[in-house]
CSV table of C-alpha atoms in Angstrom, one decimal:
chain,number,residue,atom,x,y,z
U,1,MET,CA,141.0,-47.9,107.7
U,2,SER,CA,143.3,-46.2,110.8
U,3,ASP,CA,147.1,-45.7,109.9
U,4,ARG,CA,147.7,-48.5,111.6
U,5,SER,CA,145.3,-50.5,110.0
U,6,ALA,CA,146.7,-49.9,107.2
U,7,ARG,CA,150.4,-50.4,107.5
U,8,SER,CA,149.5,-54.5,109.5
U,9,SER,CA,147.8,-55.5,106.7
U,10,GLU,CA,150.8,-54.2,104.4
U,11,LEU,CA,152.9,-56.2,106.9
U,12,LEU,CA,151.2,-58.2,106.9
U,13,ASP,CA,151.4,-59.4,103.2
U,14,VAL,CA,155.5,-59.3,103.7
U,15,LEU,CA,155.0,-61.3,106.1
U,16,ARG,CA,152.8,-64.1,104.2
U,17,GLU,CA,155.8,-63.9,101.7
U,18,ILE,CA,157.9,-65.7,104.2
U,19,GLY,CA,157.7,-69.9,103.4
U,20,PRO,CA,158.6,-73.2,105.1
U,21,HIS,CA,162.0,-73.8,106.4
U,22,ALA,CA,163.0,-70.1,106.6
U,23,HIS,CA,165.8,-68.3,108.3
U,24,LEU,CA,165.1,-64.7,109.4
U,25,ALA,CA,166.7,-62.0,110.5
U,26,LEU,CA,164.3,-59.2,112.0
U,27,ILE,CA,165.9,-56.1,112.3
U,28,TYR,CA,164.1,-53.2,114.0
U,29,GLN,CA,164.9,-50.2,116.6
U,30,SER,CA,162.6,-49.6,118.7
U,31,LYS,CA,159.5,-51.6,120.7
U,32,GLU,CA,157.0,-50.3,118.6
U,33,GLU,CA,158.8,-51.1,115.2
U,34,GLN,CA,160.2,-55.2,116.9
U,35,PHE,CA,156.5,-55.7,118.1
U,36,ALA,CA,154.9,-53.9,114.5
U,37,ALA,CA,156.3,-56.8,113.1
U,38,ALA,CA,157.0,-59.6,115.4
U,39,VAL,CA,153.3,-60.2,116.2
U,40,PRO,CA,151.4,-60.3,112.8
U,41,ALA,CA,153.7,-63.5,111.8
U,42,ILE,CA,153.1,-65.0,115.5
U,43,ARG,CA,150.2,-64.4,113.8
U,44,ILE,CA,150.6,-66.3,110.6
U,45,GLY,CA,152.1,-68.9,111.8
U,46,LEU,CA,149.2,-69.6,114.4
U,47,ALA,CA,146.8,-69.4,110.7
U,48,ARG,CA,149.1,-71.5,109.2
U,49,GLY,CA,148.4,-74.6,111.8
U,50,GLU,CA,151.9,-73.8,112.9
U,51,ARG,CA,153.4,-74.2,116.6
U,52,CYS,CA,154.8,-70.3,117.6
U,53,ALA,CA,157.5,-70.0,120.4
U,54,TYR,CA,158.4,-66.4,121.1
U,55,VAL,CA,161.8,-66.5,123.5
U,56,ALA,CA,161.7,-63.0,125.3
U,57,ASP,CA,164.6,-61.7,127.1
U,58,GLU,CA,164.7,-57.8,126.4
U,59,ASN,CA,161.2,-57.8,127.1
U,60,SER,CA,158.9,-59.6,129.8
U,61,THR,CA,156.9,-62.5,129.1
U,62,ARG,CA,154.1,-59.8,130.7
U,63,ASP,CA,155.2,-57.1,127.3
U,64,VAL,CA,155.3,-60.3,124.6
U,65,ILE,CA,151.5,-62.0,126.1
U,66,ASP,CA,150.1,-57.8,126.8
U,67,ALA,CA,151.4,-56.6,122.8
U,68,LEU,CA,149.7,-59.8,121.4
U,69,ARG,CA,146.5,-59.0,123.5
U,70,GLU,CA,147.0,-55.4,121.6
U,71,ARG,CA,147.1,-56.9,118.4
U,72,GLY,CA,144.2,-59.6,118.1
U,73,ILE,CA,145.3,-62.8,119.2
U,74,ASP,CA,143.4,-65.2,121.4
U,75,VAL,CA,146.4,-65.5,123.5
U,76,ASP,CA,144.8,-67.1,126.3
U,77,ASP,CA,142.9,-69.9,124.1
U,78,SER,CA,146.4,-70.6,121.7
U,79,ILE,CA,148.3,-71.2,124.9
U,80,GLU,CA,145.6,-73.8,126.1
U,81,SER,CA,145.0,-75.3,122.5
U,82,GLY,CA,149.4,-75.3,122.7
U,83,SER,CA,150.0,-73.7,119.9
U,84,LEU,CA,151.4,-70.8,121.6
U,85,VAL,CA,154.5,-70.3,124.1
U,86,VAL,CA,156.2,-67.7,125.2
U,87,ALA,CA,159.0,-68.6,127.3
U,88,THR,CA,161.9,-66.5,128.1
U,89,ARG,CA,166.5,-68.1,127.8
U,90,GLN,CA,166.1,-69.8,130.9
U,91,ASP,CA,163.0,-72.2,128.9
U,92,THR,CA,164.9,-73.6,126.2
U,93,THR,CA,168.7,-74.6,127.6
U,94,LEU,CA,169.7,-70.2,127.7
U,95,LYS,CA,170.8,-70.4,131.3
U,96,GLU,CA,174.3,-70.1,132.1
U,97,HIS,CA,176.8,-71.3,129.1
U,98,PHE,CA,175.9,-71.6,125.9
U,99,VAL,CA,176.5,-74.1,123.8
U,100,PRO,CA,175.1,-74.2,120.0
U,101,GLU,CA,174.9,-77.3,119.3
U,102,THR,CA,173.1,-78.4,122.0
U,103,LEU,CA,170.8,-75.3,121.4
U,104,LEU,CA,170.8,-76.5,118.2
U,105,ARG,CA,168.9,-79.6,119.6
U,106,PHE,CA,166.3,-78.2,121.7
U,107,TRP,CA,165.5,-76.3,118.3
U,108,ALA,CA,164.9,-79.3,116.3
U,109,ASP,CA,163.5,-81.5,119.2
U,110,ALA,CA,160.6,-79.1,119.7
U,111,ALA,CA,160.8,-79.1,115.8
U,112,ASP,CA,159.8,-82.5,115.9
U,113,ALA,CA,157.7,-83.0,119.3
U,114,ALA,CA,155.2,-80.4,116.7
U,115,ILE,CA,155.0,-82.3,114.2
U,116,ALA,CA,154.6,-84.9,116.9
U,117,ALA,CA,151.1,-83.3,118.6
U,118,GLY,CA,150.2,-82.1,114.9
U,119,PHE,CA,151.0,-79.0,114.2
U,120,SER,CA,152.6,-78.2,110.6
U,121,GLY,CA,155.4,-76.9,111.9
U,122,LEU,CA,157.6,-74.7,114.3
U,123,ARG,CA,157.7,-70.8,114.5
U,124,VAL,CA,160.5,-69.5,117.0
U,125,VAL,CA,160.4,-65.9,117.5
U,126,ALA,CA,163.6,-65.1,120.1
U,127,GLU,CA,164.9,-61.8,120.6
U,128,MET,CA,169.0,-62.1,120.6
U,129,THR,CA,169.7,-60.0,123.7
U,130,TRP,CA,170.3,-62.3,125.6
U,131,ALA,CA,173.4,-62.6,123.4
U,132,LEU,CA,174.3,-59.2,125.8
U,133,HIS,CA,174.9,-60.1,128.9
U,134,GLY,CA,178.2,-62.0,128.4
U,135,ASP,CA,177.3,-65.7,129.2
U,136,PRO,CA,180.5,-67.6,128.4
U,137,GLY,CA,179.8,-69.2,124.8
U,138,ALA,CA,178.1,-65.9,123.7
U,139,GLU,CA,181.1,-65.8,121.8
U,140,ARG,CA,180.0,-68.7,119.1
U,141,LEU,CA,176.4,-66.7,118.6
U,142,VAL,CA,177.3,-66.5,114.3
U,143,GLU,CA,178.9,-70.1,113.9
U,144,PHE,CA,175.2,-71.3,115.8
U,145,GLU,CA,173.2,-68.2,113.6
U,146,ALA,CA,175.0,-69.7,110.3
U,147,LYS,CA,174.0,-73.8,112.0
U,148,VAL,CA,170.7,-72.8,111.8
U,149,ASN,CA,170.1,-72.7,108.0
U,150,ASP,CA,171.3,-76.2,107.8
U,151,LEU,CA,168.6,-76.7,110.5
U,152,VAL,CA,165.5,-74.8,108.7
U,153,ARG,CA,166.2,-77.0,106.6
U,154,SER,CA,165.7,-80.4,107.8
U,155,HIS,CA,163.3,-79.7,109.4
U,156,PRO,CA,159.8,-77.6,109.6
U,157,ILE,CA,160.9,-74.2,111.5
U,158,VAL,CA,160.5,-70.3,110.7
U,159,GLY,CA,163.2,-68.8,112.4
U,160,ILE,CA,163.3,-65.1,112.8
U,161,CYS,CA,166.1,-64.1,114.9
U,162,GLN,CA,165.1,-60.4,116.0
U,163,TYR,CA,168.0,-58.1,116.2
U,164,ASN,CA,168.2,-54.3,118.7
U,165,ARG,CA,170.4,-52.4,116.4
U,166,ALA,CA,170.1,-49.8,118.7
U,167,ARG,CA,172.5,-52.7,121.5
U,168,PHE,CA,174.3,-54.5,119.6
U,169,THR,CA,177.7,-53.1,117.4
U,170,PRO,CA,178.0,-52.1,114.2
U,171,GLU,CA,181.2,-55.4,113.9
U,172,ALA,CA,178.2,-57.6,115.1
U,173,MET,CA,174.6,-56.6,112.8
U,174,LEU,CA,177.2,-56.9,109.4
U,175,ASN,CA,178.0,-60.4,110.8
U,176,VAL,CA,174.4,-60.9,111.6
U,177,ILE,CA,173.9,-60.1,107.9
U,178,ARG,CA,175.7,-62.4,106.2
U,179,VAL,CA,174.2,-64.9,108.9
U,180,HIS,CA,170.6,-64.7,107.3
U,181,PRO,CA,169.3,-65.9,104.1
U,182,LEU,CA,166.9,-63.3,104.5
U,183,VAL,CA,166.2,-60.3,106.0
U,184,PHE,CA,163.4,-57.9,107.5
U,185,PHE,CA,164.1,-54.6,108.1
U,186,ASP,CA,162.3,-51.1,107.9
U,187,GLY,CA,158.9,-53.0,106.4
U,188,MET,CA,160.8,-55.2,103.8
U,189,VAL,CA,161.8,-58.9,103.4
U,190,CYS,CA,164.2,-58.2,101.1
U,191,HIS,CA,166.6,-62.4,99.5
U,192,ASN,CA,170.0,-61.8,100.9
U,193,PRO,CA,173.0,-60.4,98.2
U,194,TYR,CA,175.1,-60.7,101.1
U,195,TYR,CA,174.2,-64.4,102.8
U,196,ILE,CA,176.8,-66.1,103.4
U,197,PRO,CA,175.9,-70.3,103.7
U,198,PRO,CA,177.2,-72.0,106.8
U,199,GLN,CA,179.7,-73.7,104.9
U,200,GLU,CA,181.2,-71.6,103.5
U,201,PHE,CA,181.3,-69.3,106.3
U,202,LEU,CA,182.6,-71.5,109.1
U,203,GLY,CA,184.9,-73.4,106.3
U,204,PRO,CA,189.0,-72.5,106.9
U,205,HIS,CA,189.2,-70.7,103.5
U,206,HIS,CA,186.1,-67.8,104.1
U,207,ALA,CA,188.0,-64.9,102.9
U,208,GLU,CA,189.2,-66.0,100.0
U,209,ILE,CA,185.2,-67.0,99.4
U,210,GLU,CA,183.9,-64.3,100.3
U,211,VAL,CA,185.7,-62.0,97.5
U,212,GLU,CA,184.6,-65.3,94.9
U,213,ARG,CA,181.4,-63.8,96.1
U,214,LEU,CA,181.6,-59.7,96.2
U,215,LEU,CA,183.1,-59.5,93.0
U,216,GLY,CA,179.8,-62.2,91.4
U,217,ASN,CA,178.2,-59.6,93.2
U,218,LEU,CA,179.8,-56.7,91.6
U,219,ARG,CA,179.4,-58.9,87.8
U,220,ASP,CA,176.2,-59.0,88.5
U,221,ARG,CA,175.1,-56.1,89.7
U,222,LYS,CA,176.7,-54.5,86.9
U,223,GLU,CA,175.1,-56.9,84.1
U,224,ALA,CA,171.4,-55.9,85.7
U,225,GLU,CA,172.2,-52.6,85.9
U,226,GLU,CA,173.2,-53.6,82.5
U,227,ALA,CA,169.9,-55.4,81.6
U,228,LEU,CA,167.3,-52.8,83.0
U,229,LYS,CA,168.9,-50.2,81.0
U,230,ASN,CA,168.7,-51.6,78.1
U,231,SER,CA,165.3,-52.7,78.6
U,232,TYR,CA,164.1,-49.3,79.9
U,233,ALA,CA,165.4,-48.2,76.9
U,234,GLN,CA,163.9,-50.8,74.6
U,235,LEU,CA,160.6,-49.6,76.5
U,236,ARG,CA,161.0,-45.8,75.9
U,237,SER,CA,161.4,-46.7,72.2
U,238,LEU,CA,157.8,-48.3,72.4
U,239,ALA,CA,156.4,-45.7,74.0
U,240,ARG,CA,157.9,-43.4,71.7
U,241,ARG,CA,156.6,-45.1,68.8
U,242,LEU,CA,153.4,-45.6,69.7
U,243,GLU,CA,153.0,-41.7,70.1
U,244,GLU,CA,154.4,-41.3,67.6
U,245,ALA,CA,152.0,-43.8,64.9
U,246,ARG,CA,149.1,-41.5,67.7
U,247,GLU,CA,150.2,-38.0,66.8
U,248,SER,CA,149.7,-39.4,63.4
U,249,GLU,CA,146.5,-40.5,63.5
U,250,ARG,CA,145.3,-37.9,65.0
U,251,ARG,CA,146.6,-35.5,62.5
U,252,HIS,CA,144.5,-37.7,60.1
U,253,LEU,CA,140.9,-38.7,61.6
U,254,SER,CA,142.1,-34.3,62.1
U,255,ARG,CA,142.1,-33.7,59.0
U,256,GLU,CA,139.6,-36.3,57.6
U,257,LEU,CA,136.9,-34.0,60.6
U,258,HIS,CA,138.5,-31.0,58.3
U,259,ASP,CA,138.3,-32.0,54.9
U,260,GLN,CA,135.4,-34.3,54.2
U,261,ILE,CA,133.2,-34.6,57.1
U,262,GLY,CA,133.3,-30.3,57.7
U,263,GLN,CA,132.9,-29.9,54.2
U,264,ALA,CA,129.3,-31.9,53.6
U,265,LEU,CA,127.8,-30.6,56.8
U,266,THR,CA,129.1,-26.9,55.2
U,267,ALA,CA,127.2,-28.6,52.1
U,268,ALA,CA,124.4,-28.8,53.7
U,269,LYS,CA,123.8,-26.7,55.7
U,270,ILE,CA,124.6,-24.6,52.7
U,271,ASN,CA,121.7,-26.4,50.6
U,272,THR,CA,119.1,-26.2,54.1
U,273,GLU,CA,119.1,-22.4,53.6
U,274,MET,CA,118.3,-22.4,50.3
U,275,LEU,CA,115.7,-24.1,50.5
U,276,ARG,CA,113.9,-22.1,53.0
U,277,ALA,CA,113.3,-18.8,49.9
U,278,ALA,CA,110.9,-22.8,48.6
U,279,VAL,CA,109.4,-25.0,51.3
U,280,PRO,CA,106.0,-23.4,52.3
U,281,SER,CA,106.2,-21.4,55.6
U,282,ASP,CA,104.4,-24.0,57.5
U,283,LEU,CA,107.8,-25.7,56.7
U,284,VAL,CA,110.8,-22.7,57.3
U,285,ALA,CA,110.5,-23.3,61.2
U,286,ARG,CA,112.1,-27.2,60.4
U,287,VAL,CA,113.5,-25.7,57.7
U,288,ASN,CA,115.0,-23.3,60.2
U,289,GLU,CA,115.7,-26.1,63.3
U,290,ASN,CA,117.7,-27.8,60.7
U,291,ALA,CA,119.9,-25.4,59.3
U,292,ALA,CA,120.4,-25.1,63.0
U,293,ILE,CA,121.7,-28.7,64.7
U,294,LEU,CA,123.3,-28.4,61.3
U,295,GLU,CA,125.8,-25.2,62.4
U,296,GLY,CA,126.3,-27.0,66.1
U,297,LEU,CA,127.9,-30.0,64.5
U,298,LEU,CA,129.9,-28.2,62.7
U,299,GLN,CA,130.8,-26.9,65.4
U,300,GLN,CA,131.1,-29.6,67.0
U,301,THR,CA,132.8,-31.2,63.9
U,302,ARG,CA,135.6,-27.8,63.9
U,303,GLN,CA,136.2,-28.5,67.6
U,304,ILE,CA,136.6,-32.9,67.4
U,305,SER,CA,139.1,-30.9,64.2
U,306,LEU,CA,140.7,-29.1,66.4
U,307,ASP,CA,141.4,-30.4,70.0
U,308,LEU,CA,142.6,-33.9,68.0
U,309,ARG,CA,145.8,-31.8,66.7
U,310,PRO,CA,145.3,-28.1,65.5
U,311,PRO,CA,146.1,-27.1,62.2
U,312,LEU,CA,147.9,-24.7,63.2
U,313,LEU,CA,151.1,-26.1,65.4
U,314,ASP,CA,151.2,-28.0,61.3
U,315,ASP,CA,151.2,-24.8,59.2
U,316,LEU,CA,152.9,-22.7,61.5
U,317,GLY,CA,154.6,-23.6,64.8
U,318,LEU,CA,154.4,-24.4,68.1
U,319,ALA,CA,154.0,-20.9,69.4
U,320,PRO,CA,150.9,-19.8,67.7
U,321,ALA,CA,149.8,-23.0,68.1
U,322,LEU,CA,150.0,-22.8,71.8
U,323,ARG,CA,149.4,-19.2,72.1
U,324,TRP,CA,146.1,-20.3,70.6
U,325,TYR,CA,145.4,-22.7,72.3
U,326,VAL,CA,145.7,-20.7,75.3
U,327,ASP,CA,143.4,-17.8,74.6
U,328,GLN,CA,141.4,-20.6,73.6
U,329,GLN,CA,141.7,-22.2,76.8
U,330,ALA,CA,141.7,-19.1,78.8
U,331,LYS,CA,138.8,-17.6,77.3
U,332,ARG,CA,136.5,-21.1,77.9
U,333,ALA,CA,137.2,-20.6,81.9
U,334,GLY,CA,137.2,-16.7,81.9
U,335,LEU,CA,140.7,-16.4,82.7
U,336,GLU,CA,143.3,-13.3,82.3
U,337,PHE,CA,146.4,-14.9,80.5
U,338,LYS,CA,150.3,-14.2,80.1
U,339,PHE,CA,151.9,-15.2,77.0
U,340,SER,CA,155.2,-14.6,75.8
U,341,ALA,CA,157.3,-17.1,73.4
U,342,ASP,CA,160.7,-16.9,72.2
U,343,PRO,CA,161.0,-16.9,68.5
U,344,ARG,CA,163.6,-19.8,67.9
U,345,ALA,CA,160.2,-21.3,69.7
U,346,ASP,CA,159.9,-23.3,66.3
U,347,ASP,CA,162.7,-24.3,64.6
U,348,VAL,CA,163.6,-26.7,66.9
U,349,PRO,CA,162.5,-31.4,66.2
U,350,SER,CA,159.0,-31.0,65.5
U,351,HIS,CA,158.6,-34.4,67.4
U,352,ILE,CA,159.7,-32.1,70.2
U,353,GLN,CA,157.4,-29.2,68.7
U,354,THR,CA,154.7,-31.7,69.8
U,355,ALA,CA,155.4,-33.3,72.3
U,356,CYS,CA,155.5,-29.7,74.4
U,357,PHE,CA,152.2,-29.0,73.0
U,358,ARG,CA,151.0,-31.8,73.7
U,359,LEU,CA,152.6,-31.0,77.6
U,360,ALA,CA,151.6,-28.2,77.6
U,361,GLN,CA,147.9,-28.9,77.2
U,362,GLU,CA,148.3,-31.5,80.5
U,363,ALA,CA,149.3,-29.5,82.8
U,364,ILE,CA,147.6,-26.4,81.2
U,365,THR,CA,144.1,-28.8,81.6
U,366,ASN,CA,144.8,-29.4,85.4
U,367,ALA,CA,145.5,-25.4,85.8
U,368,VAL,CA,142.2,-25.2,84.7
U,369,ARG,CA,140.3,-27.8,86.2
U,370,HIS,CA,142.3,-27.4,89.5
U,371,ALA,CA,143.3,-24.3,90.5
U,372,ASP,CA,140.4,-22.4,90.5
U,373,ALA,CA,143.3,-19.4,89.1
U,374,ARG,CA,142.7,-16.1,87.7
U,375,LEU,CA,146.0,-15.6,86.0
U,376,LEU,CA,147.5,-18.5,83.8
U,377,ASN,CA,151.4,-17.6,82.9
U,378,VAL,CA,152.4,-19.5,80.1
U,379,GLU,CA,156.5,-18.6,78.1
U,380,LEU,CA,158.7,-21.1,75.7
U,381,ARG,CA,161.9,-20.3,76.2
U,382,ARG,CA,164.6,-21.7,73.8
U,383,THR,CA,169.0,-21.8,74.4
U,384,ASP,CA,170.9,-24.0,72.3
U,385,ALA,CA,170.3,-26.9,73.6
U,386,SER,CA,166.4,-27.7,75.1
U,387,LEU,CA,163.4,-26.4,75.3
U,388,ARG,CA,161.5,-25.3,78.2
U,389,LEU,CA,158.2,-24.6,79.0
U,390,LEU,CA,156.8,-22.4,82.5
U,391,VAL,CA,153.2,-23.2,83.2
U,392,ARG,CA,152.4,-20.6,86.3
U,393,ASP,CA,148.9,-19.9,88.0
U,394,ASP,CA,148.3,-18.4,91.2
U,395,GLY,CA,145.2,-20.0,91.8
U,396,LYS,CA,145.1,-21.9,95.5
U,397,GLY,CA,147.5,-24.4,94.7
U,398,PHE,CA,148.7,-28.1,96.4
U,399,ASP,CA,150.9,-30.2,98.5
U,400,VAL,CA,153.8,-31.5,95.6
U,401,ALA,CA,155.0,-34.5,97.8
U,402,SER,CA,150.8,-35.1,98.6
U,403,ALA,CA,149.7,-35.2,95.4
U,404,LYS,CA,153.0,-37.0,94.2
U,405,ALA,CA,151.8,-40.2,96.7
U,406,ARG,CA,147.9,-40.4,95.3
U,407,ALA,CA,149.7,-40.9,91.9
U,408,ARG,CA,151.8,-44.0,93.2
U,409,GLN,CA,148.5,-45.2,95.2
U,410,GLY,CA,146.2,-44.5,91.4
U,411,ALA,CA,144.0,-41.8,93.0
U,412,SER,CA,145.8,-39.0,90.8
U,413,LEU,CA,147.4,-39.3,87.3
U,414,GLY,CA,148.2,-36.2,86.2
U,415,LEU,CA,151.4,-35.6,88.0
U,416,LEU,CA,152.7,-39.4,87.0
U,417,GLY,CA,151.4,-38.5,83.4
U,418,LEU,CA,153.2,-34.7,83.2
U,419,LYS,CA,156.3,-37.1,84.3
U,420,GLU,CA,156.3,-40.0,81.0
U,421,ARG,CA,155.8,-38.1,77.9
U,422,ALA,CA,158.4,-35.2,78.9
U,423,ALA,CA,160.2,-39.1,79.5
U,424,LEU,CA,158.4,-40.2,76.5
U,425,ALA,CA,160.9,-37.3,75.1
U,426,GLY,CA,164.1,-37.4,76.8
U,427,GLY,CA,163.4,-34.1,78.8
U,428,SER,CA,162.2,-33.7,82.2
U,429,ALA,CA,158.6,-32.1,84.5
U,430,ARG,CA,158.9,-30.4,87.8
U,431,ILE,CA,156.2,-29.5,89.1
U,432,THR,CA,156.8,-27.1,92.8
U,433,SER,CA,153.5,-25.8,94.3
U,434,SER,CA,152.1,-25.1,97.9
U,435,PRO,CA,149.0,-24.7,99.7
U,436,GLY,CA,147.1,-21.3,98.9
U,437,GLU,CA,150.3,-20.0,96.4
U,438,GLY,CA,150.1,-20.9,93.0
U,439,ALA,CA,152.0,-24.2,90.7
U,440,THR,CA,155.0,-23.9,88.6
U,441,VAL,CA,155.5,-26.7,85.7
U,442,GLU,CA,158.8,-26.2,84.4
U,443,ILE,CA,159.4,-28.8,81.7
U,444,LEU,CA,162.2,-29.0,80.3
U,445,LEU,CA,163.4,-30.7,76.5
U,446,PRO,CA,166.8,-31.1,75.8
U,447,LEU,CA,167.6,-31.1,71.9
U,448,ASN,CA,169.9,-33.5,70.8
U,449,GLY,CA,168.0,-36.1,72.2
U,450,ALA,CA,169.9,-37.1,75.6
U,451,MET,CA,167.7,-38.2,78.7
U,452,ALA,CA,168.0,-35.1,80.7
U,453,ALA,CA,169.6,-35.2,84.7
């Protein structure tokens, strides 16, 4: 799928959220951005059995028809069936003098006629630059837009009012936003928290009511922020408890494998080797085979036990365990490595040591699997406030922004996993890289448990 097709599909999904009886401001800054939203809006209306009316002003009717055709709409058939009308302001009541009530009545009658003709409703997609021509009454544009909200509530109308942000003044755009319950911009349809109902906007106490509304919005936003913060803290706390439970289970399984299964396999191997001298010569090969199988199982069991949780981490601390792990991975991958650690790195809480070790595992595994590196450099430093882990490689590098985009789409979760695991420990993970320049992963874990900035 091309980028244009992908964007078109995403816009269709967004615009499908708009139901009947809707009043929307479509804010754009280029013709491409305008038609990228307006044409799919027409397509959706046609698919829903609505009569669709496009009122052109900034663009010619020929430009609009060409844009509809270019994006796959059968314009001739739609116009012939009466489901599509491409008009100009002169085809409405916008000729020489603008009277809001007259235009409102025009669209109400058009909606009634659409229903009488068997359509499910009326969809109006109108370019609003007509209000910039200086016609008498154009100063009542915002009054008209406010009253459209009552019109769409009482009639099966979807009204999409297109505003070129580059041509309307900021003051005009401010009022446009205030009178539209839905706003489309930058590929998003937003329920507008700044919308003011027509009775309030056109009423005598508009300013006083808006002050109350704004203060209420501030209060609601503060409460929402606090609720979100509390929910986030609860989720983090739950995730940390789950991680602690998982580490406890890893520790238990590791010890069980080492102490029970490992010892049993060792005993079986010794017994098998003792049988070698007592069995007939024709069975010696079979005994040797069994001994080799037991040795392989024993090595696999030891490796699984170490992978679950290396005993060095519990017995000697973070630095020795990390040194062992780097050495092991470098040997497996045929890498050179450098390792340095602050002597104070082991004097940190056990849950921080565990988090740091797991983060190092993840960063080193990513480097070994993907970097095509020759040298791996791991540093562990401690200050009074934090523990700092650096994992550098001299590999092929990558574009961090592209990798993050793929991760958001679920294609590669390595970066997100690192950042999330660091955040669970109250810290942060920063990845820097560029193609051909290797990569650096920097982990900061605060020792006071506070969330890193």
